[in-house]
Amino acid sequence: MTPYVKAPKIRELGYELKVRDVMDRNLITVQPETPMSKVRGVLRLNRISGIPVIDKGKLVGVICVEDLVNWLMARADNCSVEEKMSKNVVTLYTDEPLIHAINKLEQYGFFHFPVLERENRELAGTITREGIIRGLLKKLEIDYREEEIRHYRASHVFEDMIADKTSLIFQYYVVGQDFNRAGESASALKKTLKRLGTHPEIVRRAAIAVYEAEMNLVIFARSGEIIVKVDPNQIRIEVEDSGPGIPDIEKAMQPGYSTAPDWVRELGFGAGMGLNNIKKCVDEMNVTSTIGKGTRVEMYVATKKESVSYEVKGTG
Amino acid sequence: MKLKELVEKFDLQIQCAAHRLEREIKGGYVSDLLSDVIANGRAGDLWITLQIHQNIVGVASLKNLAAIIIINGRQPEENTIEKAKNEGIPIMVSKMCAFELVGRLYNAGISGTR
Amino acid sequence: MKLGKIKEILEAKVIVGASLEREIRMICACDLMSDVLSCVQSRFSSLLLTNLIHPQTVRTAEIAEIPAICFMRGKEPQDLTMDLAKKNGIVLLSTSFSLYEASGRLYKEGLPGCSEYREAK
């Protein structure tokens, strides 16, 4: 592994960014027959430490500062670049993840690599340490600014609206019995609340409560609806289904009590902890149910700073 | 190691079949999925689970498991205890979570492989 | 402990995820999703060891902010589970050990469970 890329975020970017995103496309090249006496001028003029050598469009070698110094020290006669260049050139492809470039730089101790197009092996650019650093910084800055703007816009929604009272309503439709899609509403709500700048622990508690309620809905009912009303002081969540109803709500609230079928238990649900979990996550909860008609769970989570507890009550 | 030694060492609360603690434990298995235990549990295993439903007794008896330990201090349902009494399957309760209890059992020499 | 080190201890294979640099502070060994939700707390950065390879396992990890899951007995999940993990940046590992053996090995290396972690704080 690369010793100096320890920060997880940078490593992530190293996989996300491709070599082509950070390479220098400004192609400065020489031919094999270029005389060595001209190399110094090219290196100096462009402030680079190595030049790809191109013959009929193909990369045949690299001539670098070290080659030039060796030639000067030897006080040999002028000769062509071809005689002094390194021919076994380590290259990268434009579509490789940046992390490969970083690893190779470290592995070989070089300062630059020629970059080729994978299809035709033609030179597309060069990659340097400075280029990599510049590319990473740019990407970090873009990500940061995008996140800032998104976060700013959403979290100031309440302040930007002019009204005596403002609230946002999010509605999610849930399909029962579809286990693969179960939890999509909870996931969507979680992302939405985050975007609104809600405190992470509040987001977490609301997401867990909605997820448990959504699972119950999927297990027992054919369809239902989740309505979330967010205002500056609280989140109100209403989960309503057209399922069979709960015969004894008090019993259903007891930890470990469950009427879930075996197939649900085998999926890691229906162990009778759901309602209990919801209760631990919300500040207030009401369950009403009519046999044969459906069940309605109403929950409140306070978000106003002074009345908030950030801990999930009790432990499992 | 015998069940009896475990009870003292790990502060387990015996729920039933206290007369059957002389049995030697061959290994350990953790799972909350009954089908998984039916497929992979082995005779003489100590089964660690969160499930309190009476079906756990049937599975333990079917696979000839040494005992069931219910974790997180959860109490088994009444009919689970009743059934376990009849089948002679010891059920014990631990306050610890699965990971910690297993870690300690493992350190005490009860392995998950054989 | 780094996720990469845990991968070595469990002789596990990476199913989804590029980086194993993440620091894991606590382990949760569980097959019941409600218990996972109530045991784990987001800022504790946990690894979930479980026998369940269903998409709901990843969904649960997403909701509870669990950064990594390791499946037991060489089980590998279906595409839907993997896609969901990719989308939410959750690392998926698979070990050939049983949940018991894996828990034992990690505990021996000094990783705590949820209640010990709380006490240590």
Coordinates of C-alpha atoms in Angstrom, one line a residue:
Chain A
M1 CA 0.0 0.0 0.0
T2 CA 1.1 3.6 -0.5
P3 CA 2.7 4.9 2.6
Y4 CA 1.8 8.5 2.3
V5 CA -1.8 8.2 1.3
K6 CA -3.3 7.3 4.7
A7 CA -6.2 9.7 4.8
P8 CA -9.3 7.7 3.8
K9 CA -10.9 10.6 1.9
I10 CA -7.8 11.0 -0.3
R11 CA -7.7 7.3 -1.0
E12 CA -11.4 7.4 -2.0
L13 CA -10.6 10.3 -4.4
G14 CA -7.7 8.3 -5.6
Y15 CA -10.1 5.7 -6.8
E16 CA -12.7 8.1 -8.0
L17 CA -10.4 10.3 -10.1
K18 CA -8.9 8.9 -13.3
V19 CA -5.4 9.6 -14.5
R20 CA -6.9 11.6 -17.4
D21 CA -8.5 14.0 -14.9
V22 CA -5.2 15.3 -13.5
M23 CA -2.7 14.7 -16.3
D24 CA -0.9 17.5 -18.2
R25 CA -2.2 17.5 -21.7
N26 CA 0.3 20.1 -22.9
L27 CA 2.4 17.7 -25.0
I28 CA 6.1 18.6 -25.2
T29 CA 8.0 15.9 -27.0
V30 CA 11.3 15.4 -28.9
Q31 CA 12.1 13.0 -31.7
P32 CA 14.8 10.2 -31.4
E33 CA 17.0 12.1 -33.8
T34 CA 16.9 15.4 -31.8
P35 CA 20.5 16.2 -30.8
M36 CA 21.3 16.1 -27.0
S37 CA 22.5 19.7 -27.1
K38 CA 18.9 20.8 -27.6
V39 CA 17.4 18.9 -24.7
R40 CA 18.6 21.3 -22.0
G41 CA 16.8 24.2 -23.7
V42 CA 13.5 22.3 -23.9
L43 CA 13.7 21.2 -20.3
R44 CA 14.5 24.7 -19.1
L45 CA 12.0 26.5 -21.3
N46 CA 9.1 24.3 -20.1
R47 CA 10.3 23.9 -16.5
I48 CA 10.0 20.1 -16.8
S49 CA 12.2 17.3 -15.6
G50 CA 11.6 14.8 -18.4
I51 CA 10.5 14.7 -22.1
P52 CA 8.7 11.8 -23.9
V53 CA 10.5 10.8 -27.1
I54 CA 8.1 10.2 -30.0
D55 CA 8.7 8.3 -33.2
K56 CA 5.9 8.2 -35.8
G57 CA 3.3 8.9 -33.2
K58 CA 4.5 6.2 -30.8
L59 CA 6.3 6.6 -27.5
V60 CA 9.8 5.1 -27.8
G61 CA 11.5 6.5 -24.7
V62 CA 11.9 9.3 -22.2
I63 CA 14.8 11.6 -21.8
C64 CA 15.2 13.3 -18.4
V65 CA 17.4 15.7 -16.5
E66 CA 19.5 12.8 -15.2
D67 CA 20.3 11.6 -18.7
L68 CA 21.3 15.1 -19.7
V69 CA 23.6 15.5 -16.7
N70 CA 25.3 12.2 -17.3
W71 CA 25.9 13.2 -20.9
L72 CA 27.3 16.6 -19.9
M73 CA 29.5 15.1 -17.2
A74 CA 30.9 12.6 -19.7
R75 CA 31.9 15.5 -22.0
A76 CA 31.0 13.3 -24.9
D77 CA 30.4 14.5 -28.4
N78 CA 26.9 15.6 -29.4
C79 CA 24.7 12.7 -30.3
S80 CA 21.0 11.9 -30.8
V81 CA 18.5 11.6 -27.9
E82 CA 17.9 8.0 -29.0
E83 CA 21.3 7.0 -27.7
K84 CA 20.9 8.4 -24.2
M85 CA 17.2 8.0 -23.5
S86 CA 15.7 5.3 -21.3
K87 CA 13.8 2.9 -23.5
N88 CA 12.0 0.8 -20.9
V89 CA 9.4 3.4 -20.0
V90 CA 6.9 2.9 -17.2
T91 CA 3.6 4.3 -18.5
L92 CA 0.0 4.7 -17.3
Y93 CA -3.3 4.6 -19.2
T94 CA -5.7 7.5 -19.2
D95 CA -8.5 5.4 -17.7
E96 CA -6.6 4.0 -14.7
P97 CA -7.6 5.3 -11.3
L98 CA -5.3 8.0 -9.9
I99 CA -4.3 5.7 -7.0
H100 CA -2.3 3.6 -9.6
A101 CA -0.3 6.7 -10.5
I102 CA 0.3 7.6 -6.9
N103 CA 1.4 4.0 -6.2
K104 CA 3.7 3.9 -9.2
L105 CA 5.4 7.2 -8.4
E106 CA 6.1 5.9 -4.9
Q107 CA 7.3 2.5 -6.2
Y108 CA 9.7 3.8 -8.8
G109 CA 10.7 7.1 -7.2
F110 CA 10.1 8.9 -10.5
F111 CA 8.7 12.4 -10.8
H112 CA 6.7 11.9 -14.0
F113 CA 5.1 9.2 -16.2
P114 CA 3.9 9.4 -19.8
V115 CA 0.2 8.6 -20.1
L116 CA -1.1 6.6 -23.1
E117 CA -4.5 6.1 -24.6
R118 CA -5.4 2.4 -24.0
E119 CA -6.9 1.8 -27.5
N120 CA -4.1 3.0 -29.7
R121 CA -1.2 3.4 -27.2
E122 CA -0.6 6.9 -28.3
L123 CA 0.8 9.5 -26.0
A124 CA -2.0 11.5 -24.4
G125 CA -0.2 13.5 -21.7
T126 CA 2.1 13.3 -18.8
I127 CA 1.4 12.9 -15.1
T128 CA 3.6 14.6 -12.4
R129 CA 3.5 14.8 -8.7
E130 CA 2.5 18.5 -8.9
G131 CA -0.3 17.6 -11.2
I132 CA -1.6 14.9 -8.9
I133 CA -1.6 17.3 -5.9
R134 CA -3.3 20.0 -7.9
G135 CA -5.9 17.6 -9.2
L136 CA -6.7 16.3 -5.7
L137 CA -6.9 19.7 -4.2
K138 CA -9.2 20.9 -6.9
K139 CA -11.5 18.0 -6.5
L140 CA -11.6 18.3 -2.7
E141 CA -12.5 22.0 -3.1
I142 CA -15.3 21.3 -5.6
D143 CA -16.8 18.6 -3.4
Y144 CA -16.6 20.8 -0.4
R145 CA -18.2 23.8 -2.2
E146 CA -21.0 21.7 -3.7
E147 CA -21.7 20.2 -0.3
E148 CA -21.6 23.6 1.3
I149 CA -24.0 25.1 -1.2
R150 CA -26.4 22.2 -1.0
H151 CA -26.3 22.2 2.7
Y152 CA -26.7 25.9 3.0
R153 CA -29.7 26.1 0.7
A154 CA -31.6 23.3 2.4
S155 CA -30.8 24.1 6.0
H156 CA -31.9 27.7 5.6
V157 CA -35.2 26.8 4.1
F158 CA -37.1 27.7 7.3
E159 CA -35.4 31.1 7.7
D160 CA -35.8 32.0 4.0
M161 CA -39.6 31.4 4.0
I162 CA -41.7 34.2 5.1
A163 CA -44.8 33.0 7.0
D164 CA -46.1 32.9 10.5
K165 CA -45.6 29.2 10.6
T166 CA -43.6 27.1 8.1
S167 CA -43.6 23.3 7.8
L168 CA -42.5 20.9 5.2
I169 CA -44.4 17.7 4.3
F170 CA -42.8 14.6 2.8
Q171 CA -45.0 11.7 1.7
Y172 CA -43.8 8.2 1.0
Y173 CA -45.9 5.3 -0.4
V174 CA -45.0 1.9 0.8
V175 CA -45.7 -1.4 -1.0
G176 CA -46.4 -4.3 1.4
Q177 CA -44.8 -7.7 1.2
D178 CA -42.0 -6.5 -1.0
F179 CA -39.0 -7.2 1.2
N180 CA -36.4 -6.1 -1.3
R181 CA -37.7 -2.5 -1.4
A182 CA -38.6 -2.3 2.3
G183 CA -36.7 0.5 4.0
E184 CA -36.6 2.8 0.9
S185 CA -38.8 5.4 2.6
A186 CA -36.7 5.4 5.7
S187 CA -33.5 5.8 3.6
A188 CA -35.1 8.6 1.6
L189 CA -36.3 10.4 4.7
K190 CA -32.8 10.1 6.3
K191 CA -31.1 11.7 3.3
T192 CA -33.8 14.4 3.2
L193 CA -33.5 15.3 6.9
K194 CA -29.7 15.4 6.6
R195 CA -30.0 17.8 3.7
L196 CA -32.2 20.0 5.9
G197 CA -29.3 20.3 8.3
T198 CA -31.1 18.3 11.1
H199 CA -28.8 17.2 13.9
P200 CA -27.2 13.8 13.1
E201 CA -28.6 12.1 16.2
I202 CA -32.1 13.4 15.5
V203 CA -31.8 12.1 11.9
R204 CA -30.7 8.8 13.2
R205 CA -33.5 8.4 15.7
A206 CA -36.2 9.5 13.2
A207 CA -34.7 7.1 10.6
I208 CA -34.7 4.1 12.9
A209 CA -38.3 4.8 14.0
V210 CA -39.5 5.1 10.4
Y211 CA -37.5 2.0 9.3
E212 CA -39.1 -0.1 12.0
A213 CA -42.5 1.2 11.3
E214 CA -42.0 0.6 7.6
M215 CA -40.8 -3.0 8.2
N216 CA -44.0 -3.7 10.2
L217 CA -46.0 -2.2 7.4
V218 CA -44.3 -4.4 4.8
I219 CA -44.6 -7.5 6.9
F220 CA -48.3 -7.2 7.8
A221 CA -50.0 -4.9 5.3
R222 CA -50.5 -4.8 1.5
S223 CA -49.9 -1.1 1.3
G224 CA -49.5 2.1 3.3
E225 CA -48.3 5.6 3.5
I226 CA -45.7 7.5 5.6
I227 CA -46.3 11.2 6.1
V228 CA -43.6 13.3 7.7
K229 CA -44.2 16.9 8.7
V230 CA -41.1 18.9 9.6
D231 CA -41.3 22.2 11.3
P232 CA -38.6 24.2 13.1
N233 CA -39.4 22.6 16.5
Q234 CA -40.3 19.0 15.8
I235 CA -40.7 16.1 13.3
R236 CA -44.1 14.5 13.2
I237 CA -44.3 11.1 11.6
E238 CA -47.5 9.3 10.7
V239 CA -47.4 5.7 9.4
E240 CA -50.7 4.4 8.2
D241 CA -51.5 1.1 6.6
S242 CA -54.5 -0.9 5.4
G243 CA -53.4 -4.1 7.1
P244 CA -55.2 -6.6 9.4
G245 CA -54.9 -4.3 12.5
I246 CA -53.4 -5.2 15.9
P247 CA -55.8 -7.0 18.3
D248 CA -54.0 -6.1 21.5
I249 CA -51.8 -3.0 21.3
E250 CA -50.5 -3.3 24.8
K251 CA -49.3 -6.8 24.2
A252 CA -47.8 -5.8 20.9
M253 CA -45.7 -3.1 22.7
Q254 CA -44.1 -5.7 24.9
P255 CA -40.5 -6.5 23.9
G256 CA -40.3 -10.0 22.3
Y257 CA -44.0 -10.3 21.6
S258 CA -44.6 -11.0 17.9
T259 CA -47.1 -12.5 15.6
A260 CA -44.8 -12.4 12.6
P261 CA -44.7 -15.5 10.4
D262 CA -41.6 -17.7 10.4
W263 CA -40.4 -16.6 7.0
V264 CA -40.1 -13.0 8.4
R265 CA -38.2 -14.3 11.4
E266 CA -35.8 -16.0 9.1
L267 CA -35.0 -12.7 7.5
G268 CA -34.0 -11.2 10.8
F269 CA -37.2 -9.4 11.5
G270 CA -40.4 -9.9 13.4
A271 CA -38.6 -10.8 16.7
G272 CA -41.0 -8.5 18.5
M273 CA -38.6 -5.6 19.2
G274 CA -39.8 -3.2 16.5
L275 CA -42.4 -1.1 18.4
N276 CA -40.2 -1.2 21.4
N277 CA -37.4 0.2 19.4
I278 CA -39.6 3.0 18.0
K279 CA -40.6 3.9 21.5
K280 CA -36.9 4.3 22.5
C281 CA -36.2 6.6 19.5
V282 CA -39.1 9.0 19.6
D283 CA -40.3 11.5 22.2
E284 CA -44.0 10.6 21.9
M285 CA -45.8 7.7 20.2
N286 CA -49.4 6.8 19.7
V287 CA -50.7 3.6 18.1
T288 CA -54.3 3.2 17.0
S289 CA -55.7 0.2 15.2
T290 CA -58.9 -1.2 13.9
I291 CA -59.2 -4.9 13.2
G292 CA -59.7 -5.5 9.5
K293 CA -59.1 -1.9 8.7
G294 CA -55.6 -1.0 9.5
T295 CA -53.1 0.5 11.9
R296 CA -51.8 4.1 12.5
V297 CA -48.6 4.9 14.3
E298 CA -48.0 8.5 15.1
M299 CA -44.6 9.7 16.4
Y300 CA -43.0 12.9 17.4
V301 CA -39.3 13.8 17.6
A302 CA -38.4 17.1 19.1
T303 CA -35.8 19.1 17.3
K304 CA -35.7 22.4 19.1
K305 CA -32.3 22.5 20.8
E306 CA -33.2 22.8 24.5
S307 CA -35.7 20.0 24.5
V308 CA -33.7 17.5 22.6
S309 CA -32.1 14.4 23.9
Y310 CA -29.5 13.1 21.5
E311 CA -29.2 9.6 23.0
V312 CA -31.4 6.7 22.0
K313 CA -33.1 5.9 25.3
G314 CA -31.8 2.8 27.1
T315 CA -29.9 0.0 25.5
G316 CA -30.9 -3.2 23.7
Chain B
M1 CA -15.7 -28.0 29.7
K2 CA -18.9 -28.9 31.5
L3 CA -22.1 -26.7 31.5
K4 CA -21.9 -26.5 35.3
E5 CA -18.5 -24.8 35.2
L6 CA -19.8 -22.3 32.6
V7 CA -22.7 -21.3 34.8
E8 CA -20.4 -20.2 37.6
K9 CA -17.7 -18.7 35.4
F10 CA -19.9 -16.5 33.3
D11 CA -22.7 -15.7 35.7
L12 CA -25.5 -17.4 33.8
Q13 CA -29.0 -17.6 35.2
I14 CA -30.5 -21.0 34.8
Q15 CA -34.1 -21.1 33.6
C16 CA -34.7 -24.8 33.4
A17 CA -33.3 -28.3 33.2
A18 CA -30.8 -27.6 36.0
H19 CA -30.3 -31.3 36.5
R20 CA -28.7 -31.6 33.1
L21 CA -25.6 -29.5 33.6
E22 CA -23.1 -32.4 33.7
R23 CA -22.9 -32.5 29.9
E24 CA -19.6 -31.8 28.2
I25 CA -19.6 -28.9 25.7
K26 CA -18.1 -29.7 22.4
G27 CA -18.2 -26.2 20.8
G28 CA -20.2 -23.1 20.3
Y29 CA -22.6 -21.7 17.7
V30 CA -24.1 -18.2 17.5
S31 CA -27.1 -17.5 15.3
D32 CA -30.6 -16.0 15.5
L33 CA -31.8 -17.8 12.4
L34 CA -33.4 -21.2 13.2
S35 CA -32.8 -22.5 9.7
D36 CA -29.1 -21.7 10.0
V37 CA -28.8 -23.6 13.3
I38 CA -30.7 -26.6 11.8
A39 CA -28.2 -26.6 8.9
N40 CA -25.0 -25.9 10.7
G41 CA -25.4 -26.6 14.5
R42 CA -23.6 -29.7 15.8
A43 CA -24.4 -32.1 18.6
G44 CA -22.9 -30.9 21.9
D45 CA -22.8 -27.3 20.8
L46 CA -23.7 -24.4 23.1
W47 CA -26.1 -22.3 21.2
I48 CA -26.1 -18.5 21.8
T49 CA -29.1 -16.6 20.5
L50 CA -31.4 -13.6 21.0
Q51 CA -34.5 -15.6 20.0
I52 CA -36.9 -16.4 22.9
H53 CA -39.6 -18.1 20.8
Q54 CA -40.5 -21.7 21.7
N55 CA -39.2 -23.0 18.4
I56 CA -35.7 -22.7 19.7
V57 CA -36.3 -25.7 21.9
G58 CA -37.4 -27.8 19.0
V59 CA -34.2 -26.9 17.1
A60 CA -31.9 -27.6 20.0
S61 CA -33.6 -31.0 20.6
L62 CA -33.4 -31.9 16.9
K63 CA -29.7 -31.1 16.7
N64 CA -29.0 -32.5 20.2
L65 CA -27.4 -29.3 21.3
A66 CA -25.9 -29.1 24.8
A67 CA -27.8 -25.9 25.9
I68 CA -29.2 -22.6 24.8
I69 CA -27.9 -19.3 26.2
I70 CA -30.2 -16.3 25.6
I71 CA -28.2 -13.0 25.5
N72 CA -28.8 -9.3 26.3
G73 CA -30.6 -10.4 29.5
R74 CA -33.7 -11.2 27.4
Q75 CA -36.2 -13.5 29.2
P76 CA -37.6 -16.6 27.3
E77 CA -41.3 -16.9 26.8
E78 CA -43.2 -19.0 29.3
N79 CA -44.0 -21.7 26.8
T80 CA -40.4 -21.8 25.7
I81 CA -39.4 -22.7 29.3
E82 CA -42.2 -25.2 29.6
K83 CA -41.2 -26.9 26.4
A84 CA -37.5 -26.9 27.4
K85 CA -38.3 -28.6 30.7
N86 CA -40.1 -31.4 28.9
E87 CA -37.3 -31.8 26.4
G88 CA -34.6 -31.6 29.1
I89 CA -32.8 -28.7 27.3
P90 CA -31.0 -26.3 29.7
I91 CA -31.8 -22.7 28.9
M92 CA -29.6 -20.0 30.5
V93 CA -29.7 -16.2 30.3
S94 CA -26.7 -13.9 30.1
K95 CA -26.6 -10.2 30.5
M96 CA -23.9 -9.8 27.9
C97 CA -24.3 -9.2 24.2
A98 CA -23.4 -12.0 21.8
F99 CA -20.0 -10.7 20.8
E100 CA -18.7 -10.3 24.4
L101 CA -20.1 -13.6 25.7
V102 CA -18.7 -15.5 22.8
G103 CA -15.4 -13.7 23.1
R104 CA -15.1 -14.9 26.7
L105 CA -16.3 -18.4 26.0
Y106 CA -13.7 -18.6 23.2
N107 CA -10.9 -17.4 25.5
A108 CA -12.0 -20.1 28.0
G109 CA -11.3 -22.7 25.3
I110 CA -14.7 -23.3 23.7
S111 CA -14.0 -23.2 20.0
G112 CA -16.2 -22.6 17.0
T113 CA -14.4 -25.1 14.8
R114 CA -13.7 -28.8 15.2
Chain C
M1 CA -8.5 -1.4 14.7
K2 CA -8.3 -0.8 10.9
L3 CA -10.7 -2.7 8.8
G4 CA -7.8 -4.1 6.8
K5 CA -6.4 -5.8 9.9
I6 CA -9.8 -7.3 10.7
K7 CA -9.9 -8.7 7.2
E8 CA -6.6 -10.4 7.9
I9 CA -7.8 -11.8 11.3
L10 CA -11.0 -13.2 9.7
E11 CA -9.1 -14.3 6.5
A12 CA -12.0 -12.5 4.8
K13 CA -12.5 -11.6 1.2
V14 CA -13.7 -8.1 0.1
I15 CA -17.0 -8.2 -1.8
V16 CA -17.7 -4.5 -2.0
G17 CA -15.5 -1.6 -1.1
A18 CA -12.2 -0.1 -2.3
S19 CA -10.6 1.2 0.9
L20 CA -10.1 -0.8 4.1
E21 CA -8.5 2.2 6.0
R22 CA -11.6 2.8 8.1
E23 CA -11.1 2.5 11.9
I24 CA -13.5 0.1 13.6
R25 CA -14.1 0.7 17.3
M26 CA -16.8 -1.9 18.1
I27 CA -18.3 -5.2 17.0
C28 CA -21.9 -6.2 16.8
A29 CA -22.6 -9.9 16.2
C30 CA -26.3 -10.3 15.4
D31 CA -28.9 -11.6 13.0
L32 CA -31.9 -9.7 14.3
M33 CA -32.1 -6.3 12.7
S34 CA -34.1 -4.6 15.4
D35 CA -31.3 -5.5 17.9
V36 CA -28.7 -4.2 15.5
L37 CA -30.5 -0.9 15.4
S38 CA -30.8 -0.6 19.1
C39 CA -27.2 -1.9 19.9
V40 CA -25.1 0.1 17.6
Q41 CA -24.6 3.9 17.8
S42 CA -23.5 5.8 14.8
R43 CA -20.5 7.6 16.2
F44 CA -19.0 4.3 17.5
S45 CA -18.1 3.1 14.0
S46 CA -19.0 -0.6 14.2
L47 CA -18.5 -3.7 12.2
L48 CA -21.6 -5.9 11.9
L49 CA -21.0 -9.7 11.9
T50 CA -24.0 -11.5 10.6
N51 CA -25.4 -14.6 8.9
L52 CA -27.9 -12.5 7.0
I53 CA -27.0 -11.7 3.4
H54 CA -30.4 -10.1 2.5
P55 CA -30.6 -6.5 1.2
Q56 CA -32.2 -5.5 4.5
T57 CA -28.9 -6.1 6.2
V58 CA -27.3 -3.4 4.2
R59 CA -30.4 -1.2 4.6
T60 CA -30.1 -1.6 8.4
A61 CA -26.4 -0.7 8.2
E62 CA -27.3 2.4 6.2
I63 CA -30.0 3.5 8.7
A64 CA -27.8 2.8 11.8
E65 CA -24.7 4.2 10.1
I66 CA -22.6 1.1 10.2
P67 CA -19.7 1.4 7.8
A68 CA -18.9 -2.3 7.3
I69 CA -20.6 -5.7 7.4
C70 CA -18.9 -9.2 7.4
F71 CA -20.9 -12.2 6.3
M72 CA -20.3 -15.6 7.8
R73 CA -19.5 -19.1 6.5
G74 CA -18.4 -17.9 3.0
K75 CA -21.8 -16.6 2.2
E76 CA -21.9 -14.1 -0.6
P77 CA -24.9 -11.8 -1.2
Q78 CA -27.0 -11.3 -4.3
D79 CA -26.5 -8.3 -6.7
L80 CA -29.2 -6.3 -5.0
T81 CA -27.4 -6.4 -1.7
M82 CA -24.1 -5.5 -3.3
D83 CA -25.6 -2.6 -5.3
L84 CA -27.2 -1.2 -2.2
A85 CA -23.8 -1.4 -0.4
K86 CA -22.0 0.4 -3.2
K87 CA -24.5 3.1 -3.3
N88 CA -24.2 3.8 0.4
G89 CA -20.5 3.4 0.7
I90 CA -20.7 0.3 2.9
V91 CA -17.9 -2.2 2.9
L92 CA -18.9 -5.9 2.6
L93 CA -16.6 -8.7 3.6
S94 CA -17.1 -12.5 3.7
T95 CA -15.3 -14.9 5.9
S96 CA -15.4 -18.7 5.9
F97 CA -15.6 -18.7 9.8
S98 CA -18.8 -19.1 11.7
L99 CA -20.2 -16.2 13.6
Y100 CA -19.0 -17.9 16.8
E101 CA -15.4 -18.4 15.6
A102 CA -15.2 -14.9 14.0
S103 CA -16.5 -13.3 17.2
G104 CA -14.0 -15.3 19.3
R105 CA -11.0 -14.3 17.2
L106 CA -11.8 -10.6 17.1
Y107 CA -12.6 -10.5 20.8
K108 CA -9.2 -12.1 21.5
E109 CA -7.5 -9.3 19.5
G110 CA -9.1 -6.8 21.9
L111 CA -12.1 -5.4 20.1
P112 CA -15.1 -4.6 22.4
G113 CA -18.8 -5.3 22.0
C114 CA -21.4 -2.7 22.4
S115 CA -21.9 -2.8 26.2
E116 CA -18.2 -2.9 27.0
Y117 CA -17.6 0.0 24.6
R118 CA -20.2 2.0 26.5
E119 CA -18.6 1.2 29.9
A120 CA -15.2 2.1 28.7
K121 CA -16.4 5.6 27.8

